[in-house]
Short mmCIF file of C-alpha atoms and ligand atoms in Angstrom, two decimals:
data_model
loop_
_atom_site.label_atom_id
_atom_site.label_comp_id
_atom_site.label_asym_id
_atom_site.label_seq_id
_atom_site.Cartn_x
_atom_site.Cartn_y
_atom_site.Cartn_z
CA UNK A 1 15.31 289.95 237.78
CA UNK A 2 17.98 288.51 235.94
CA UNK A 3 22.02 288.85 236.67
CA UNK A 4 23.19 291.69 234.51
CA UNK A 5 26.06 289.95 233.00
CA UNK A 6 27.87 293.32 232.43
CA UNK A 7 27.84 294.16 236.74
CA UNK A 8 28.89 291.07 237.32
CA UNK A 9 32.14 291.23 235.01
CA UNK A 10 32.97 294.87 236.29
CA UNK A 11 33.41 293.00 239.53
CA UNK A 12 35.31 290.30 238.40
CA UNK A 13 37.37 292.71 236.66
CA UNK A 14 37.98 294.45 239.17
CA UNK A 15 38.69 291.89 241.65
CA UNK A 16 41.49 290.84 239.04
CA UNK A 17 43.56 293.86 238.54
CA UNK A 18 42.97 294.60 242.65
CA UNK A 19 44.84 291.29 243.37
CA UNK A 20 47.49 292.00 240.52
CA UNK A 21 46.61 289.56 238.28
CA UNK A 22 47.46 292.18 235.85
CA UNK A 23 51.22 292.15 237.11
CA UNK A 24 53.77 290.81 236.55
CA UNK A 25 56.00 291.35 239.24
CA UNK A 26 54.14 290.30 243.09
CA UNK A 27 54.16 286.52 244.48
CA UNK A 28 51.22 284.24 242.23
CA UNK A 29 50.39 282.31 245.16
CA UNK A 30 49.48 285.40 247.20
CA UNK A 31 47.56 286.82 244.68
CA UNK A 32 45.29 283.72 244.18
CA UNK A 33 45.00 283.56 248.12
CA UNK A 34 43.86 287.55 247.74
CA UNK A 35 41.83 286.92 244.75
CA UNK A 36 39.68 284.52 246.69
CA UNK A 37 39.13 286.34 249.71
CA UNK A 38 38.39 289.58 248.44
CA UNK A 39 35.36 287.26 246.26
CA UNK A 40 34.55 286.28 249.89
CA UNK A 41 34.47 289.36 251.20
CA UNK A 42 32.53 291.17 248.60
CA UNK A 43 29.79 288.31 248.33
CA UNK A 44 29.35 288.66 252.20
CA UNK A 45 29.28 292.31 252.13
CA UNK A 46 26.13 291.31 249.14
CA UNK A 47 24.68 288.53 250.75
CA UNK A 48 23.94 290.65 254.06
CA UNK A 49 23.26 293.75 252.37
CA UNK A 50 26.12 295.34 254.46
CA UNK A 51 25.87 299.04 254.98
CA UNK A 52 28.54 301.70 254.25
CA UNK A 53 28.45 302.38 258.45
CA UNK A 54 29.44 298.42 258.96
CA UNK A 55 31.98 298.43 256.95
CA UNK A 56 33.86 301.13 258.32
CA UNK A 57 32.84 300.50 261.41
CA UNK A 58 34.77 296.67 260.63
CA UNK A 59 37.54 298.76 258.66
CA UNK A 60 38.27 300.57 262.02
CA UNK A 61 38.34 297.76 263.74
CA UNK A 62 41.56 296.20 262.35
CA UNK A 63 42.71 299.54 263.46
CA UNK A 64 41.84 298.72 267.16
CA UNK A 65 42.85 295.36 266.48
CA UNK A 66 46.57 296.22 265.68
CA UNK A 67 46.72 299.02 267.94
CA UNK A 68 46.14 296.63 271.19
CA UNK A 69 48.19 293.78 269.21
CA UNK A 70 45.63 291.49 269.76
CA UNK A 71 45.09 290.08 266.10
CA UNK A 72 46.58 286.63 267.45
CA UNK A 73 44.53 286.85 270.51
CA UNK A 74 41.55 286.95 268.35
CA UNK A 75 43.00 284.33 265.98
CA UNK A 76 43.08 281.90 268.84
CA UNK A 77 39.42 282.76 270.08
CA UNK A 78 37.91 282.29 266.59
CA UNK A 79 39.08 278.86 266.77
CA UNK A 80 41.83 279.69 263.25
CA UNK A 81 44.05 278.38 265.80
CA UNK A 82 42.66 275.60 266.58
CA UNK A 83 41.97 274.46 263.35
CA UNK A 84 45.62 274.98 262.42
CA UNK A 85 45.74 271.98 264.74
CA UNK A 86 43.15 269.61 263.10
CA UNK A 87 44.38 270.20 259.85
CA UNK A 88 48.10 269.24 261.14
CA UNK A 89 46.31 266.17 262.88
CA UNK A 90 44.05 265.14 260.06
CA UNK A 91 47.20 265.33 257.69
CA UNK A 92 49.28 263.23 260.03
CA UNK A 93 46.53 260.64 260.37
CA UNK A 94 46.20 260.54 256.36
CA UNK A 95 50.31 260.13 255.99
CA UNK A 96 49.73 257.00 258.71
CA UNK A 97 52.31 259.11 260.83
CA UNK A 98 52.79 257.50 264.58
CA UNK A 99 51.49 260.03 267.10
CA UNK A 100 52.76 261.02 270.73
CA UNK A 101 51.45 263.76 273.37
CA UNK A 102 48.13 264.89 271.21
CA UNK A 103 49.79 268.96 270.08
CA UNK A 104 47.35 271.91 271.30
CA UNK A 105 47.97 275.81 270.21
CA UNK A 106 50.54 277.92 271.33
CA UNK A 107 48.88 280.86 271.89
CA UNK A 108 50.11 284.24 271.59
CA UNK A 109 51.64 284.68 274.37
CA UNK A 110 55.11 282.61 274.53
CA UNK A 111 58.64 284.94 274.84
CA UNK A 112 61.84 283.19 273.17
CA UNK A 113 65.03 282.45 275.45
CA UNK A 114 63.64 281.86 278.83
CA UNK A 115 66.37 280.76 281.37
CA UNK A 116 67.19 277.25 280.79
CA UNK A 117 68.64 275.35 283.34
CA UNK A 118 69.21 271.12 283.48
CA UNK A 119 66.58 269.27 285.23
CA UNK A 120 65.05 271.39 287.67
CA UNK A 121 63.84 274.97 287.78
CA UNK A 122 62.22 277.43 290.06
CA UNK A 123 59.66 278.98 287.66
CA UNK A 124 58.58 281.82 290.35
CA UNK A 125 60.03 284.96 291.61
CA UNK A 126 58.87 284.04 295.10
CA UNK A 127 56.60 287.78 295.01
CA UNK A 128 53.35 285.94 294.88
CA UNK A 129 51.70 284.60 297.59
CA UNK A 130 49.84 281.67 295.17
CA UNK A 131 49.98 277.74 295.89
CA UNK A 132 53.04 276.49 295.61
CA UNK A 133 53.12 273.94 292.40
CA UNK A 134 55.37 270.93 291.98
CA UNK A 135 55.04 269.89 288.35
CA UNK A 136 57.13 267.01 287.43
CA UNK A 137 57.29 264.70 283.88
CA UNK A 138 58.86 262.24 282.06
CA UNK A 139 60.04 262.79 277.94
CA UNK A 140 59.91 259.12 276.59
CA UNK A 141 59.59 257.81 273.05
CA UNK A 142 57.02 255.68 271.42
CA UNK A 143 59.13 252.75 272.29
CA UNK A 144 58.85 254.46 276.41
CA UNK A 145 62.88 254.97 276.71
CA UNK A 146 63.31 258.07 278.28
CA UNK A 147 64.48 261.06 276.06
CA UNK A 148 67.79 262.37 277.96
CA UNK A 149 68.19 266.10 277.29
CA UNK A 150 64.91 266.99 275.38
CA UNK A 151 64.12 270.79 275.99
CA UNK A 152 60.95 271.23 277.85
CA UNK A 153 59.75 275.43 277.62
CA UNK A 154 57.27 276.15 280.22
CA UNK A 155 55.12 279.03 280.45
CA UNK A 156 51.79 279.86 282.36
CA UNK A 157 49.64 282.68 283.68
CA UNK A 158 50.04 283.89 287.34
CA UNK A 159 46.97 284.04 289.80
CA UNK A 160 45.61 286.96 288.21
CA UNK A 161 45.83 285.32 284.69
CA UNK A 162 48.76 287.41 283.43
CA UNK A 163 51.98 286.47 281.87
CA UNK A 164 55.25 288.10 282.15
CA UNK A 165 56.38 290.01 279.66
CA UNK A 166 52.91 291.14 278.62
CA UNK A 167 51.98 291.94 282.55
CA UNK A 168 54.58 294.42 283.13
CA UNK A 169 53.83 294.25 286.69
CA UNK A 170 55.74 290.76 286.68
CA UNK A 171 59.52 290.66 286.35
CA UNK A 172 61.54 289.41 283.08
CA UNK A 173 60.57 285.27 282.47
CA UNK A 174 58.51 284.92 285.36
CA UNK A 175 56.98 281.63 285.69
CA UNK A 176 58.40 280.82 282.14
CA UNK A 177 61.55 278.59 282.23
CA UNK A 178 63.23 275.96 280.03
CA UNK A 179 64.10 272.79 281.56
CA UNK A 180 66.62 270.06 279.92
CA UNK A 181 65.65 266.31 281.28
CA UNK A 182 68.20 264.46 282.45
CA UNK A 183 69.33 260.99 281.92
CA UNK A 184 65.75 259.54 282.82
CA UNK A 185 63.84 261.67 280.57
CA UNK A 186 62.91 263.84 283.62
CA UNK A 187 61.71 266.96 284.36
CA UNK A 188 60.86 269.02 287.43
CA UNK A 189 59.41 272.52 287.96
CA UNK A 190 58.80 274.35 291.54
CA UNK A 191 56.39 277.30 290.36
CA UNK A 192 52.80 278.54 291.73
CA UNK A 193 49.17 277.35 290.66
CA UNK A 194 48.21 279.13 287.76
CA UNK A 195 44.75 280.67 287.17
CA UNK A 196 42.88 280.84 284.06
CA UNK A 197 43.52 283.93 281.59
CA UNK A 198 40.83 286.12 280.10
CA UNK A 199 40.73 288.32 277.32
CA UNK A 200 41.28 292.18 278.64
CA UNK A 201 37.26 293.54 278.90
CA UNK A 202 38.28 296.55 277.37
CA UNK A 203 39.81 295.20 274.26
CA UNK A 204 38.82 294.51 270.65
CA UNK A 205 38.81 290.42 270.92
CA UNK A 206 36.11 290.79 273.87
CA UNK A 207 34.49 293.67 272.30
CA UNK A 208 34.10 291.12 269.34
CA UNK A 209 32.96 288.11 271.59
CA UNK A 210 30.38 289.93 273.19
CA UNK A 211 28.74 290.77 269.87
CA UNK A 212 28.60 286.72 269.58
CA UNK A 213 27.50 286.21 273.33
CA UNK A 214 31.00 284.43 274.15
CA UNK A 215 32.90 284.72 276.98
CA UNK A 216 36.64 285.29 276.43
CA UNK A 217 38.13 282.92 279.29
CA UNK A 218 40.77 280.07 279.76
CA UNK A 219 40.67 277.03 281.95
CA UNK A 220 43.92 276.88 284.19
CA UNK A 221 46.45 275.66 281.78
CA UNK A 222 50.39 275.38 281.35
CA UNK A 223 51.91 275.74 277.92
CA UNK A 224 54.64 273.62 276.67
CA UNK A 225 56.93 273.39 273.77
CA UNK A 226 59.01 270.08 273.56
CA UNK A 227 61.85 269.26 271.40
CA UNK A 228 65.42 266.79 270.95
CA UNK A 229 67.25 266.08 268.85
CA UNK A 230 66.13 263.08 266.10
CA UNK A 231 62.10 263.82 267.30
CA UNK A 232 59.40 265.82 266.19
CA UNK A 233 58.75 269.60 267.84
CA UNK A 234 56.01 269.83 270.12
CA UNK A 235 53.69 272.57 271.11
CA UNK A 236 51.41 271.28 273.67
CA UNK A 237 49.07 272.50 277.23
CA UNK A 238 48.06 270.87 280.07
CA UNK A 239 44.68 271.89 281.47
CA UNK A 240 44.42 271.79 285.20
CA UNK A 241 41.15 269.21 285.84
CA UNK A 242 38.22 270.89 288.61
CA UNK A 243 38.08 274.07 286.68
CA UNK A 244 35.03 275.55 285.57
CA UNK A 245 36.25 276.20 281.86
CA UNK A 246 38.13 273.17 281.41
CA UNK A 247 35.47 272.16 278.71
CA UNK A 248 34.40 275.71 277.95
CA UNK A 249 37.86 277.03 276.42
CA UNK A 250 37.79 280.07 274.67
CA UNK A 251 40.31 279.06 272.45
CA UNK A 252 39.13 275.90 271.74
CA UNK A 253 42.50 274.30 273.26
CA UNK A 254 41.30 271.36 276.01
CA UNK A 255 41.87 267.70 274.37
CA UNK A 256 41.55 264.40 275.76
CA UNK A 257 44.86 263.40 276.81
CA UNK A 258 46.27 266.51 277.80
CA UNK A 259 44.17 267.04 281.24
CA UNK A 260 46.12 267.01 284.69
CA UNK A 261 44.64 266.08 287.97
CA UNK A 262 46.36 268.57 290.72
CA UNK A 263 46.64 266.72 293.42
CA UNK A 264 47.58 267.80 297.12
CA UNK A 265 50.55 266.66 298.88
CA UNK A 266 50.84 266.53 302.52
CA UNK A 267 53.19 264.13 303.32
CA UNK A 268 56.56 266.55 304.91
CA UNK A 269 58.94 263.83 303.81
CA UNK A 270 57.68 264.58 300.17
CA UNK A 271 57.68 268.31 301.00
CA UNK A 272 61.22 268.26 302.60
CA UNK A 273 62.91 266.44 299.50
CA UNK A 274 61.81 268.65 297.25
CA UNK A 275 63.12 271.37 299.17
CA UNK A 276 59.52 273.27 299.62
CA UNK A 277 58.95 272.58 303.56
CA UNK A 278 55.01 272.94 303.39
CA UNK A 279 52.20 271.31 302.07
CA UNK A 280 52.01 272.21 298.28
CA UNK A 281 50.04 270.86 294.63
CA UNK A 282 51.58 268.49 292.57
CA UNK A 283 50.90 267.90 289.45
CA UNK A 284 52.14 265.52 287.02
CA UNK A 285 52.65 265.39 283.04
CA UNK A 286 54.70 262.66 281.17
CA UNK A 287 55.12 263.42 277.17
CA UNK A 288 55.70 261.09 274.55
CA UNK A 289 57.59 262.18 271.39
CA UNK A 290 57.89 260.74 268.24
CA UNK A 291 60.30 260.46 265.99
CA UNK A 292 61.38 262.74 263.10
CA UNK A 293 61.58 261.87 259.81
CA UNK A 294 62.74 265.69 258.31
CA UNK A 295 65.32 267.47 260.36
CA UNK A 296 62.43 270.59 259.93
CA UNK A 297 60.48 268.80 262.20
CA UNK A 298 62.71 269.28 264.78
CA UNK A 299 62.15 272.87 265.43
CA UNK A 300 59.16 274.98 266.15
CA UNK A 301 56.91 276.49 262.87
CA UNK A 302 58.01 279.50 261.91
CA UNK A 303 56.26 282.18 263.30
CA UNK A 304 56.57 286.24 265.02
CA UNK A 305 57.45 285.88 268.50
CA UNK A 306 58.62 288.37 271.34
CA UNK A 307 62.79 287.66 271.31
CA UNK A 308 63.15 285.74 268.74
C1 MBD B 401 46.33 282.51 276.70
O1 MBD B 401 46.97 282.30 277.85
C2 MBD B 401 46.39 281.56 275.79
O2 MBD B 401 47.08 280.47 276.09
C3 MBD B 401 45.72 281.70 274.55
C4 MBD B 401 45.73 280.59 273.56
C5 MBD B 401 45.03 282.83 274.30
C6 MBD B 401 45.00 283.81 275.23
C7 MBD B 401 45.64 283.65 276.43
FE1 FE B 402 48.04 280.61 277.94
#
């Protein structure tokens, strides 16, 4: 059978005046962006012969999707997130750009204006009984000279997986904390051993995972967000090394480079400086920032966050 030329245009038509190109008022570039999708959609919906039930049943779904507020969840476990983060690298690598601490996704989970304190913070309300964590860095530059002052934002799961803010069982900014080096480039956290996250089994990320046989889970891991004055923003994570989803990442965020071996610390002289009194997990985690060459670069992207 051949394409009936006058179907085809009723679609294009109306695939036209549905993303305004019929207006004159609206933004051009969004329309375009529309315009194309919509084609997507609509040849998927042809190509699978999709029924009036799965569409609704996918229309109601960005219902349950906005009602749990788990559309950037979801983002970040299709991998959109992650691919953010080639495209940033491949355009870097094209523009010859030097490169520092390899960047890895935010997440959706990061809360604006945690306490900030100079050099050391306690990251923990002290209610959990988890392993006591000593994470410790250095900010240098490409040349290795410390970076005095940088900003380093912390933020990580407890041992259940939850975050503050979003677990309301956890009070305001715990185990999220900003941290200014000092005049070595140093930084130093006392805070508890985090444990991997996964997606709530009741909500509409996992409910879409299981329809593609994935599991919705998180290696240990410890999000950062870097930035000084003169040098490029970073968002970056460590992943804790021995964990069983260090390779296996829901959201696709494990790199080289950006693995940390905890390692255990017994010795009470150690234990006694750092004002902890008991054998405890260290874990270390230098960055290396590079400079900027746009002032923009300075700051994080743009983008909705809780308090900000
Ligand atoms: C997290 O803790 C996280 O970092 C990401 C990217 C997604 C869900 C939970
Ligand atoms: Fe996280």
């Amino acid at each position: 059978m051949s394409v009936n030329p006058v179907t085809t245009s009723e679609v294009e038509k109306l695939l036209a005046v549905s993303s305004g190109f019929l207006s004159q008022q609206g933004n051009e570039r969004f329309k375009e962006i529309m315009h194309h999708l919509l084609g997507d959609i609509c040849q998927t919906i042809k190509k699978f012969d999709i029924s009036d039930e799965e569409f609704w049943l996918a229309v109601n779904y960005l219902n349950e999707l906005g009602e749990r507020k788990e559309a950037a969840l979801l983002a970040a476990g299709l991998g959109l997130e992650h691919y953010l983060d080639i495209r940033a690298d491949e355009k870097e690598a094209a523009a010859g750009n030097e490169t520092g601490t390899p960047r890895t996704i935010e997440g959706p989970l990061y809360v604006a204006n945690a306490p900030l304190s100079e050099g050391f913070a306690r990251m923990d309300d002290g209610k959990e009984q988890g392993e006591i964590m000593w994470l410790q860095g250095v900010v240098r530059d490409k040349q290795g000279r410390p970076v005095a002052n940088a900003v380093v934002d912390i933020w990580h799961a407890n041992t259940l997986g939850g975050y503050s803010f979003f677990d309301q069982s956890q009070s305001e900014y715990n185990l999220r904390r900003r941290v200014l080096t000092d005049a070595k480039g140093h930084y130093a956290v006392r805070s508890i051993v985090p444990c991997g996250y996964g997606c709530p089994p009741d909500g509409p990320t996992q409910k879409l995972l299981n329809g593609l046989g994935r599991h919705g889970n998180r290696p240990a891991h410890i999000h950062f967000f870097v930035s000084a004055p003169g040098y490029k923003h970073l968002t970056t994570q460590i992943n804790l090394n021995g964990d069983a989803y260090l390779w296996d990442d829901f959201a696709f965020a494990t790199r080289d480079g950006l693995i940390a071996d905890p390692v255990k610390v017994d010795d009470e002289a150690v234990a006694y400086e750092r004002g902890i009194h008991q054998p405890h997990t260290e874990v270390n985690f230098d960055f290396t920032l590079v400079a900027a060459t746009q002032s923009e670069e300075e700051a994080r992207g743009k983008r909705m966050r809780v308090k900000e």
